[in-house]
XYZ file of C-alpha atoms in Angstrom:
510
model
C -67.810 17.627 -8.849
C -66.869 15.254 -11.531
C -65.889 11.771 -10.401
C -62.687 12.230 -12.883
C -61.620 15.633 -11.006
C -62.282 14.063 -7.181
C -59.827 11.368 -8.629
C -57.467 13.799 -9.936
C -57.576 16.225 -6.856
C -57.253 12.810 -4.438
C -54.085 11.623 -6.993
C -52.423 15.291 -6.457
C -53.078 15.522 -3.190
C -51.189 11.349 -2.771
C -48.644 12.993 -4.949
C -47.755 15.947 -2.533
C -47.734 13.480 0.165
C -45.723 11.297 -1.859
C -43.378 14.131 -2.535
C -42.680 14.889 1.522
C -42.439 11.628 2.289
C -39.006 11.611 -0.161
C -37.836 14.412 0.855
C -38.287 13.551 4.478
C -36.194 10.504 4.038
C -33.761 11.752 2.218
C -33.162 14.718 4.985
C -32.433 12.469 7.223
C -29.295 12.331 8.792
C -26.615 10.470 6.654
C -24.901 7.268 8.789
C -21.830 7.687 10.393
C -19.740 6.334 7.593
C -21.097 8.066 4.899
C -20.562 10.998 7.236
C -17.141 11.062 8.554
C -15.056 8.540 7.064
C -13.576 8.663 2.955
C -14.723 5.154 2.603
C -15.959 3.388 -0.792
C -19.566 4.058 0.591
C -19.856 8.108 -0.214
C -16.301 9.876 -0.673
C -14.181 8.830 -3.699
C -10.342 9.100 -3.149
C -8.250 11.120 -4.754
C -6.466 8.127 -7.014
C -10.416 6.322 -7.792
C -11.028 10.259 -8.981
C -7.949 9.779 -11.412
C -9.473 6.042 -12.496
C -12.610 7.284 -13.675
C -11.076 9.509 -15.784
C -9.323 6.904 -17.907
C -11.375 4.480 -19.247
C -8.586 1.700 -21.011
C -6.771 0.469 -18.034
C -8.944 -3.045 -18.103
C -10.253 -3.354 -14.222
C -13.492 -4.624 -14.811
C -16.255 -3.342 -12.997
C -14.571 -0.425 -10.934
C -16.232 2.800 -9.808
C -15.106 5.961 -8.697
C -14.748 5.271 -5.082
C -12.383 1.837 -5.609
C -9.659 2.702 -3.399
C -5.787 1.386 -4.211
C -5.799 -2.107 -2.899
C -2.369 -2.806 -3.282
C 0.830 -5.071 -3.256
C 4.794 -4.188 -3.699
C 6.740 -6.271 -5.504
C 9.590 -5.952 -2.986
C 13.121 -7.677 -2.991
C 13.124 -8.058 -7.176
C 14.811 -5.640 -8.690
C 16.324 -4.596 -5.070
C 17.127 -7.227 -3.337
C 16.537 -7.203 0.611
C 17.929 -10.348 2.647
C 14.995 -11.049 4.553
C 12.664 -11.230 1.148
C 14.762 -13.795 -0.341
C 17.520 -15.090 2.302
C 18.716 -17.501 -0.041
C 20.890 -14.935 -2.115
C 22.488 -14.350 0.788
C 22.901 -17.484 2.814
C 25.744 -18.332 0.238
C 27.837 -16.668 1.920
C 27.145 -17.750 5.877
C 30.818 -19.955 5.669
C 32.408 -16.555 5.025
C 33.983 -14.887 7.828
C 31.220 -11.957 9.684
C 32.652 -9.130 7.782
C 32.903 -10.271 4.532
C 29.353 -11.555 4.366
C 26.955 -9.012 2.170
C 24.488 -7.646 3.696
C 22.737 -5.447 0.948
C 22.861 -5.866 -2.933
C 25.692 -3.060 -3.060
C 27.878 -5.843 -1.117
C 25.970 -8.801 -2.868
C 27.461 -7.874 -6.136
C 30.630 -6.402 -4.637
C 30.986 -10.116 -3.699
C 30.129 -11.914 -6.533
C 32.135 -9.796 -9.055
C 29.417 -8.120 -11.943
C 29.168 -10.978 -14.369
C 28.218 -13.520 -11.864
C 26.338 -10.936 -9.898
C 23.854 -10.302 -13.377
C 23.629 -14.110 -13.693
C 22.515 -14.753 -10.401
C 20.283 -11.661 -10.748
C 18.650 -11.908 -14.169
C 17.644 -15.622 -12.884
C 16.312 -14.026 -9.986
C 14.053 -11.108 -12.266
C 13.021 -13.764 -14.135
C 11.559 -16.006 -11.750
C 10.490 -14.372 -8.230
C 7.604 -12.559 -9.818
C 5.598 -14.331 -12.237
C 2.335 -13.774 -14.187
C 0.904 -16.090 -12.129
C 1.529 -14.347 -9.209
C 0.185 -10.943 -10.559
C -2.878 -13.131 -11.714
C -3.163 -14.856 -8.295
C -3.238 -11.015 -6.436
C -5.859 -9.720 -9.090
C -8.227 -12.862 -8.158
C -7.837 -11.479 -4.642
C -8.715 -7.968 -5.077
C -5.396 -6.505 -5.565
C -5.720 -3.455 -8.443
C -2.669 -2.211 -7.647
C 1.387 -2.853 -7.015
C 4.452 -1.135 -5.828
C 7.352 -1.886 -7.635
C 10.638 -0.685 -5.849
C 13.614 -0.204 -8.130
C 17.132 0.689 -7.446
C 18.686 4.008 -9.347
C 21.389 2.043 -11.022
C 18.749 0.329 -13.262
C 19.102 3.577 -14.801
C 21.759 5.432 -13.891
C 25.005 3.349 -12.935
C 28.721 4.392 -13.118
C 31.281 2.137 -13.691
C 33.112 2.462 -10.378
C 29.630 0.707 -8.895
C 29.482 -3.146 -8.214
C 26.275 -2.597 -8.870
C 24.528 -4.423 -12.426
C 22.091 -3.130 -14.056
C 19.700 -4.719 -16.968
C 16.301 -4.746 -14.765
C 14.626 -2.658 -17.531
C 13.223 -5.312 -20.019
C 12.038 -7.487 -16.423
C 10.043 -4.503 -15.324
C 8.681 -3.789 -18.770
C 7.498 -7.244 -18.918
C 6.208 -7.117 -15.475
C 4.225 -3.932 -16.689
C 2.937 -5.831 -20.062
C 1.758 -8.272 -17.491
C -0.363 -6.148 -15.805
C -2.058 -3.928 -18.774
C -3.416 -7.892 -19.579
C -4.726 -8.264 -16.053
C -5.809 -4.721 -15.261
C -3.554 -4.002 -12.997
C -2.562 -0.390 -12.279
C 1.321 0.239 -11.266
C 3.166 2.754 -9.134
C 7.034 2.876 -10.072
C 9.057 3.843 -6.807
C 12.479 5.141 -6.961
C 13.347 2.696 -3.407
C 17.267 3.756 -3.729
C 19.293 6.794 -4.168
C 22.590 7.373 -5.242
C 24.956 7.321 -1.654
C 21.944 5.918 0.150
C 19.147 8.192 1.193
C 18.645 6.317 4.539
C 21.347 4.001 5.119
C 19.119 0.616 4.892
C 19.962 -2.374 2.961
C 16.670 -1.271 1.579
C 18.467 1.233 -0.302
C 20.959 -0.923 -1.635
C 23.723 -0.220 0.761
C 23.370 -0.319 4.134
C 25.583 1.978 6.153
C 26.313 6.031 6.596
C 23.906 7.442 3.943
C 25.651 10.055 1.733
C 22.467 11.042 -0.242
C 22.453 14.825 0.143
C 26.119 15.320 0.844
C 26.391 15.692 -2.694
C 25.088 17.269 -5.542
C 26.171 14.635 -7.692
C 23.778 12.706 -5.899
C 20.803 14.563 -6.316
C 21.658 15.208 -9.869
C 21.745 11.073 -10.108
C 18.744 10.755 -8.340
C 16.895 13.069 -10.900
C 18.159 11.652 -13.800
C 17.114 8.291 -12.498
C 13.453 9.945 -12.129
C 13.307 11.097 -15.413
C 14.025 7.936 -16.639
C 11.286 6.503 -14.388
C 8.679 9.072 -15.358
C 9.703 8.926 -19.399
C 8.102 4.921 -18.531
C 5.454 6.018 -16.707
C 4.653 8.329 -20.311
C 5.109 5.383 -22.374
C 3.150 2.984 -20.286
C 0.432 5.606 -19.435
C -2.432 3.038 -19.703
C -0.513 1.314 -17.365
C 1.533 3.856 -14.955
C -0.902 5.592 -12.796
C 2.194 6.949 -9.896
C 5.381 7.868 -9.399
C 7.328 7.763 -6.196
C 10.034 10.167 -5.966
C 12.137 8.288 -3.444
C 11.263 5.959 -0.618
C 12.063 6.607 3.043
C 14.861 9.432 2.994
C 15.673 9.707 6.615
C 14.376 13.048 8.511
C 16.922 11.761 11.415
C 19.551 12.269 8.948
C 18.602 15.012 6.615
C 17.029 18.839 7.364
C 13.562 18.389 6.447
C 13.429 21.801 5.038
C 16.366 20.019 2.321
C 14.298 17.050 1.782
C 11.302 19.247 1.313
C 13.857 21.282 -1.697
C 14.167 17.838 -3.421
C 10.471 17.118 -3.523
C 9.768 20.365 -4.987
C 12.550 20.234 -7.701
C 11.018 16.561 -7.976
C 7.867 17.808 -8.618
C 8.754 20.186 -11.489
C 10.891 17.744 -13.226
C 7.888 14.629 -12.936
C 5.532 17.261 -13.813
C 7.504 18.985 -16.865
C 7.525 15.249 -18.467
C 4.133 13.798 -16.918
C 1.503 16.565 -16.463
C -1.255 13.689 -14.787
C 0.379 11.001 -13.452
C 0.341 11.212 -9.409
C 3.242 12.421 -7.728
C 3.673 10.068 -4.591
C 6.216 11.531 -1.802
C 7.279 9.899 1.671
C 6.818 11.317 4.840
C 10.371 10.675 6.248
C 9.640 9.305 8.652
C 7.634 12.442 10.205
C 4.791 12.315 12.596
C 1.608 13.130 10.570
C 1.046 16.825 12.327
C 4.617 17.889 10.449
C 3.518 16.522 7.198
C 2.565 20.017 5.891
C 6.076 20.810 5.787
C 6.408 18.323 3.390
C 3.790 19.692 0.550
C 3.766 22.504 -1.410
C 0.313 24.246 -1.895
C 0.547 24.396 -5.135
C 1.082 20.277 -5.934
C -2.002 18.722 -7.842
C -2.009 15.217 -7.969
C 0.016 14.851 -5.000
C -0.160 11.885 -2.422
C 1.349 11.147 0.730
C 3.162 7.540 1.594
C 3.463 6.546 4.963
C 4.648 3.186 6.462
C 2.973 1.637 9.407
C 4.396 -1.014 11.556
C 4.859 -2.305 15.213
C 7.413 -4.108 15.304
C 10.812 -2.169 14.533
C 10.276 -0.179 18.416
C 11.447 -1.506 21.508
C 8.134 -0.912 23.449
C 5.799 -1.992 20.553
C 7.013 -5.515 20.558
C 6.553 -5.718 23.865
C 2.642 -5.202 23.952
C 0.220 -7.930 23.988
C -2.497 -9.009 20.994
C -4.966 -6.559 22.298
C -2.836 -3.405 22.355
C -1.572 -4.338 19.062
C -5.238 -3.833 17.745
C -5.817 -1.343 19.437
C -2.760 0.586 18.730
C -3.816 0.815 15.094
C -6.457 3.242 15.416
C -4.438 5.186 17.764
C -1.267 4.999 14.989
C -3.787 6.192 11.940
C -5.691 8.640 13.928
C -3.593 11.786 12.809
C -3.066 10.321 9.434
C -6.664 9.919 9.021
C -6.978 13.799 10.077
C -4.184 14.761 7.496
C -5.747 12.749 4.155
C -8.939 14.740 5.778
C -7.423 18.303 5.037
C -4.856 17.892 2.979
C -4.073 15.363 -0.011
C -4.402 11.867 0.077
C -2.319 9.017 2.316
C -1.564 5.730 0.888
C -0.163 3.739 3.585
C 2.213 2.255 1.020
C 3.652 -0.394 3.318
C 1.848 -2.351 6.460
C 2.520 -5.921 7.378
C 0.865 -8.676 9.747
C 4.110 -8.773 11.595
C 4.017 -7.427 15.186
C 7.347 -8.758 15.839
C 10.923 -9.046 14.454
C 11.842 -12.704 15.060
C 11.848 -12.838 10.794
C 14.583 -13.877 9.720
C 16.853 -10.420 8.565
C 14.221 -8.135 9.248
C 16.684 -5.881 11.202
C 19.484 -6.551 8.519
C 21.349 -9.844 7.501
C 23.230 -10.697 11.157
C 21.903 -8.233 13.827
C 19.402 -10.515 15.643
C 16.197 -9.827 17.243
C 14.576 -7.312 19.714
C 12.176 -10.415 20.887
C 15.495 -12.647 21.980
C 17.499 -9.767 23.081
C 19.793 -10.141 20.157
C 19.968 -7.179 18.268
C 22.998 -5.299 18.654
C 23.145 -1.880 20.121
C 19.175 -2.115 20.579
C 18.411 -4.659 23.394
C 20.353 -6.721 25.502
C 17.410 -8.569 27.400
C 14.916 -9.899 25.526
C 11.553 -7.553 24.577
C 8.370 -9.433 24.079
C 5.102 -9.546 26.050
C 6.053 -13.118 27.690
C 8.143 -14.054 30.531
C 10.019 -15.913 27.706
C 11.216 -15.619 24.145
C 11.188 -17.809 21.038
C 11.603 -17.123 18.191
C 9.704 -20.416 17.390
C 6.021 -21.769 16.735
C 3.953 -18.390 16.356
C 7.135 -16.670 16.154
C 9.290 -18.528 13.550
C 9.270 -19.291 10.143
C 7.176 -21.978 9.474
C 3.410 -21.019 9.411
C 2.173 -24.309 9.346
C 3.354 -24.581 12.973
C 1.474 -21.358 13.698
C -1.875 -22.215 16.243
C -5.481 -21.268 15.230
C -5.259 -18.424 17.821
C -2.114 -16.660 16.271
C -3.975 -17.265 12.860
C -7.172 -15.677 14.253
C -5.059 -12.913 16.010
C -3.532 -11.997 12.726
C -6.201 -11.951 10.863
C -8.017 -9.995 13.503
C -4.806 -7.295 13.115
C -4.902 -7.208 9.507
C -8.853 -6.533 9.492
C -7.977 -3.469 12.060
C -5.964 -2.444 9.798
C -8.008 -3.061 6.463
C -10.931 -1.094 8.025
C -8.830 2.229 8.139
C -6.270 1.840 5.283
C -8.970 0.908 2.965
C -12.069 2.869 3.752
C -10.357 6.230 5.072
C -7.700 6.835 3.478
C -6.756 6.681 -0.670
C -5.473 2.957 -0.156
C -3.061 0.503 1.037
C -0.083 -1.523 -0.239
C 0.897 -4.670 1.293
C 4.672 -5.391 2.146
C 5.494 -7.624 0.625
C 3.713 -9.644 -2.399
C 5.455 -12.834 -1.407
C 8.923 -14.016 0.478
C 10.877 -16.666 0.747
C 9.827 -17.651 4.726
C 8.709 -14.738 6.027
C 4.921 -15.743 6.358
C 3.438 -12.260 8.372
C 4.851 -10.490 5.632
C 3.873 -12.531 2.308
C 0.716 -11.059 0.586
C -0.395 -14.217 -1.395
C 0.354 -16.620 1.630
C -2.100 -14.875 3.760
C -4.796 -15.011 2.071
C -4.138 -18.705 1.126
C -4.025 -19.172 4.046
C -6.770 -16.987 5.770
C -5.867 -14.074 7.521
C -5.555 -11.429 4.641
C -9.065 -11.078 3.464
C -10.200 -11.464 -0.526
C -12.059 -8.737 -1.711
C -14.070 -8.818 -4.694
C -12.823 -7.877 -7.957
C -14.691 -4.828 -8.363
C -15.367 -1.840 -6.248
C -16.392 -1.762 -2.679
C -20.545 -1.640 -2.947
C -22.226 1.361 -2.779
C -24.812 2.491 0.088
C -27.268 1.871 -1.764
C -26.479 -1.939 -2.677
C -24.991 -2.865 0.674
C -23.533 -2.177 3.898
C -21.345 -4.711 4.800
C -18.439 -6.045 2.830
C -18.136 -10.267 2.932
C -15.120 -11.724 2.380
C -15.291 -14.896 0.822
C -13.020 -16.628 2.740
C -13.781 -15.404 6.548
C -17.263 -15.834 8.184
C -16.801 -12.386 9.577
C -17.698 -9.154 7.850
C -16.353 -5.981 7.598
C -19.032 -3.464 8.589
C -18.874 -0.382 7.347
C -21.578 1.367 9.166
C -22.108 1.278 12.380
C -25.229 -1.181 13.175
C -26.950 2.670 13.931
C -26.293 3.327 10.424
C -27.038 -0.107 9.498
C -30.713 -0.043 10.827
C -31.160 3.577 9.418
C -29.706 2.613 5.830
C -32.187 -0.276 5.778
C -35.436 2.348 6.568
C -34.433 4.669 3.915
C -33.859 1.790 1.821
C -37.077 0.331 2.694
C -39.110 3.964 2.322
C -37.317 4.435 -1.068
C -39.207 1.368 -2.342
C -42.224 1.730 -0.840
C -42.406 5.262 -2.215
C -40.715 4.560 -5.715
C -44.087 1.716 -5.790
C -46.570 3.583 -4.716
C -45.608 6.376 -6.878
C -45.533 3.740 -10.147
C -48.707 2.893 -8.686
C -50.200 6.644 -8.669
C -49.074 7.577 -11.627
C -50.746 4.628 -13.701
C -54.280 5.239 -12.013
C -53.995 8.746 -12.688
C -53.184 8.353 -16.648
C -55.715 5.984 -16.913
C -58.089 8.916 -16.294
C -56.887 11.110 -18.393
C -58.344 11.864 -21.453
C -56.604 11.499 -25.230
């Protein structure tokens, strides 16, 4: 046998070997989060689908499988009292009942010219470029921004003002420079689709007693969605309404507005994705909710534990834990059905904030909060709404800091790498520190992440923030050790096949 053909047959036969070797490492079994879960590492989300498809929206360095990391810009152009108590603390030397509690009753009370001069200062100044920038730096690619109807629809019988329109667009203008994507939420309906001062008025909500209503509330969407047209580079999703109350409303007539929702959003913006709420529903009635025949459909859900009498009651560790145990059917749904955003999550586990129950009803945690407690509910044989529990974060001890931090990382590891994304309530506040976006991760226990998307298996398995000395692991350290072989094997083949295949052509003959 020729020496050049005993080289070729031994370079075949390394090749075949070569050849099994790949194959057996890439039949191994995949790690359990590449397996099970919809994180960045293997699954893209529904909304990173819809990124990769457009190509101008200016996030640098995103892939596929970025999920929303997200912010609301909450309290601006519907204000809430505990987002910015200042509007409201104007009127603390008026008697109880004539104090406003809700921007219906803030303008009511101001009469409408000094109501829009109060207001327009306020557009103009609570959210800044500065503070979009300041979010992007962080890892933020998306907001939330919650607007009342009457920016578009408003009757003159309202003490409502209107004008928000050119503050938005700026706001949007804002982000096509940054690279920011934007969700536009219809947050209040004509008559009040839940009766919360996040509505605009707080009291009985009238919503679906009228047709009038809905007819307002559609008009108002069309208006949204002809934005969400103009600023498609910028507008990626549309929320049809936030929160409408199941505990007021037939879901089965809820469920009839989302679908005539859908058509109209649809019949004006064929891509754009079409974002309902789940009322309030526990995730095994969501179906309900969705019509088989939606495309570009997502679900919102809000997640908290601190608006339930038991829930504020439970310790640091049960808080943690109760995360997994709150997600676990929402996790399920995204699995078979479309998508879930949680679209609003805070650090807060309880409601000593100032007007987080509404401007003058107290506080589960003191046993102030009318018709809800009359004994205090916390997981202490005492309750203070002070240190940990007040206002002031620099007061707050390196163990509530670490706890929160440790409850927003529980959090983080579902929102973000099982489901299609997150937004943060709220992007800042006036002294509501658990609940201000850009405050905790100044100050440590909101996590940066980087600017592009969550790395791929095959470039790591661990995210590190920059500003904890923890990680987030995404594997488990199972999945960890196997990711590491294959990664190993991979080389070691890929080199000795490099290797191979340059002996074997320098035999060959030309």
């Amino acid at each position: 046998m020729k020496l050049s053909s005993l080289v070729g047959s031994t370079i075949s036969g390394l090749l075949l070997v070569l050849v099994l070797a790949l194959m057996a490492v890439e039949a191994l079994p995949p790690s359990p989060a590449s397996s099970e879960s919809k994180s960045a590492l293997s699954v893209s989300t529904p909304v990173a689908m819809a990124s990769a498809a457009v190509s101008d929206t200016g996030l640098e360095n995103e892939s596929d499988n970025t999920p929303i990391r997200g912010a609301n810009i909450g309290g601006v152009f519907l204000i809430e009292p505990f987002i910015k108590p200042s509007l409201f603390d104007q009127f603390l030397s008026r008697d109880k009942a004539d104090i406003p509690v809700d921007e219906w009753t803030f303008s009511a009370a101001l009469g409408k010219v000094e109501a829009k001069r109060q207001l327009e200062e306020h557009w103009d100044t609570f959210v800044t470029r500065d503070h979009l920038e300041t979010m992007a730096e962080s890892g933020v690619n998306w907001i939330r921004i919650p607007i009342g109807y009457w920016a578009f629809n408003l009757t003159d019988d309202e003490p409502y003002v209107d004008g928000q329109l050119p503050y938005i667009q700026r706001v949007l203008e804002w982000s096509r420079d940054i690279g920011l994507k934007v969700e536009l939420d219809l947050h209040g309906a004509p008559g009040s689709q839940n009766g919360y001062d996040n509505s605009g008025r707080r009291g009985v909500p009238e919503w679906l007693h009228s047709r009038i209503n809905v007819d307002r509330t559609l008009d108002a969407l069309t208006k949204m969605t002809k934005i969400a047209v103009e600023w498609s580079d910028v507008v990626y999703g549309i929320q049809i309404l936030n929160e409408p109350s199941r505990w007021k409303w037939e879901v089965k007539d809820i469920f009839a507005f989302y679908n005539e929702a859908y058509d109209l959003v649809r019949s004006i913006a064929p891509d754009v994705w079409f974002m309902i709420h789940d009322t309030f529903l526990s995730p095994n009635e969501w179906p309900t909710l969705v019509a088989p025949r939606w495309t570009q459909a997502l679900m919102d859900t809000h997640i908290y534990q601190m608006f339930d009498n038991y829930m504020v009651t439970m310790n640091e560790t049960t808080h943690i834990d109760m995360v997994a145990k709150m997600a676990e059917d929402v996790t399920k749904f995204d699995k078979s059905n479309i998508g879930v955003v949680v679209g609003e999550f805070s650090a807060a586990t309880h409601d000593c904030t100032k007007y987080i129950n509404g401007l003058g009803r107290g506080s589960r945690w003191e046993g102030t909060l009318e018709g809800v407690a009359d004994h205090p509910l916390c997981p202490f044989a005492t309750c203070s709404c002070t240190g940990d529990y007040g206002s002031n974060y620099t007061e707050y001890s390196e163990h509530y800091k670490s706890f929160l931090r440790s409850y927003i990382d529980a959090q983080l590891a579902i929102y973000d790498q099982e489901l299609a994304g997150w937004f943060f309530w709220n992007f800042r506040t006036e002294g509501a520190p658990e609940w201000d976006y850009i405050l905790g991760v100044e100050q440590g226990w909101i996590p940066s992440f980087p600017r592009t998307a969550m790395p791929k298996i095959e470039e790591s398995s661990v995210v590190v923030f920059d500003d904890a000395q923890t990680t987030h692991a995404t594997t488990s350290n199972a999945g960890e050790s196997q990711y590491q072989f294959i990664k190993s094997t991979r080389g070691i083949a890929v080199n000795l096949g490099m290797a191979v295949a340059i002996a074997y052509s320098m035999l060959l003959p030309f």
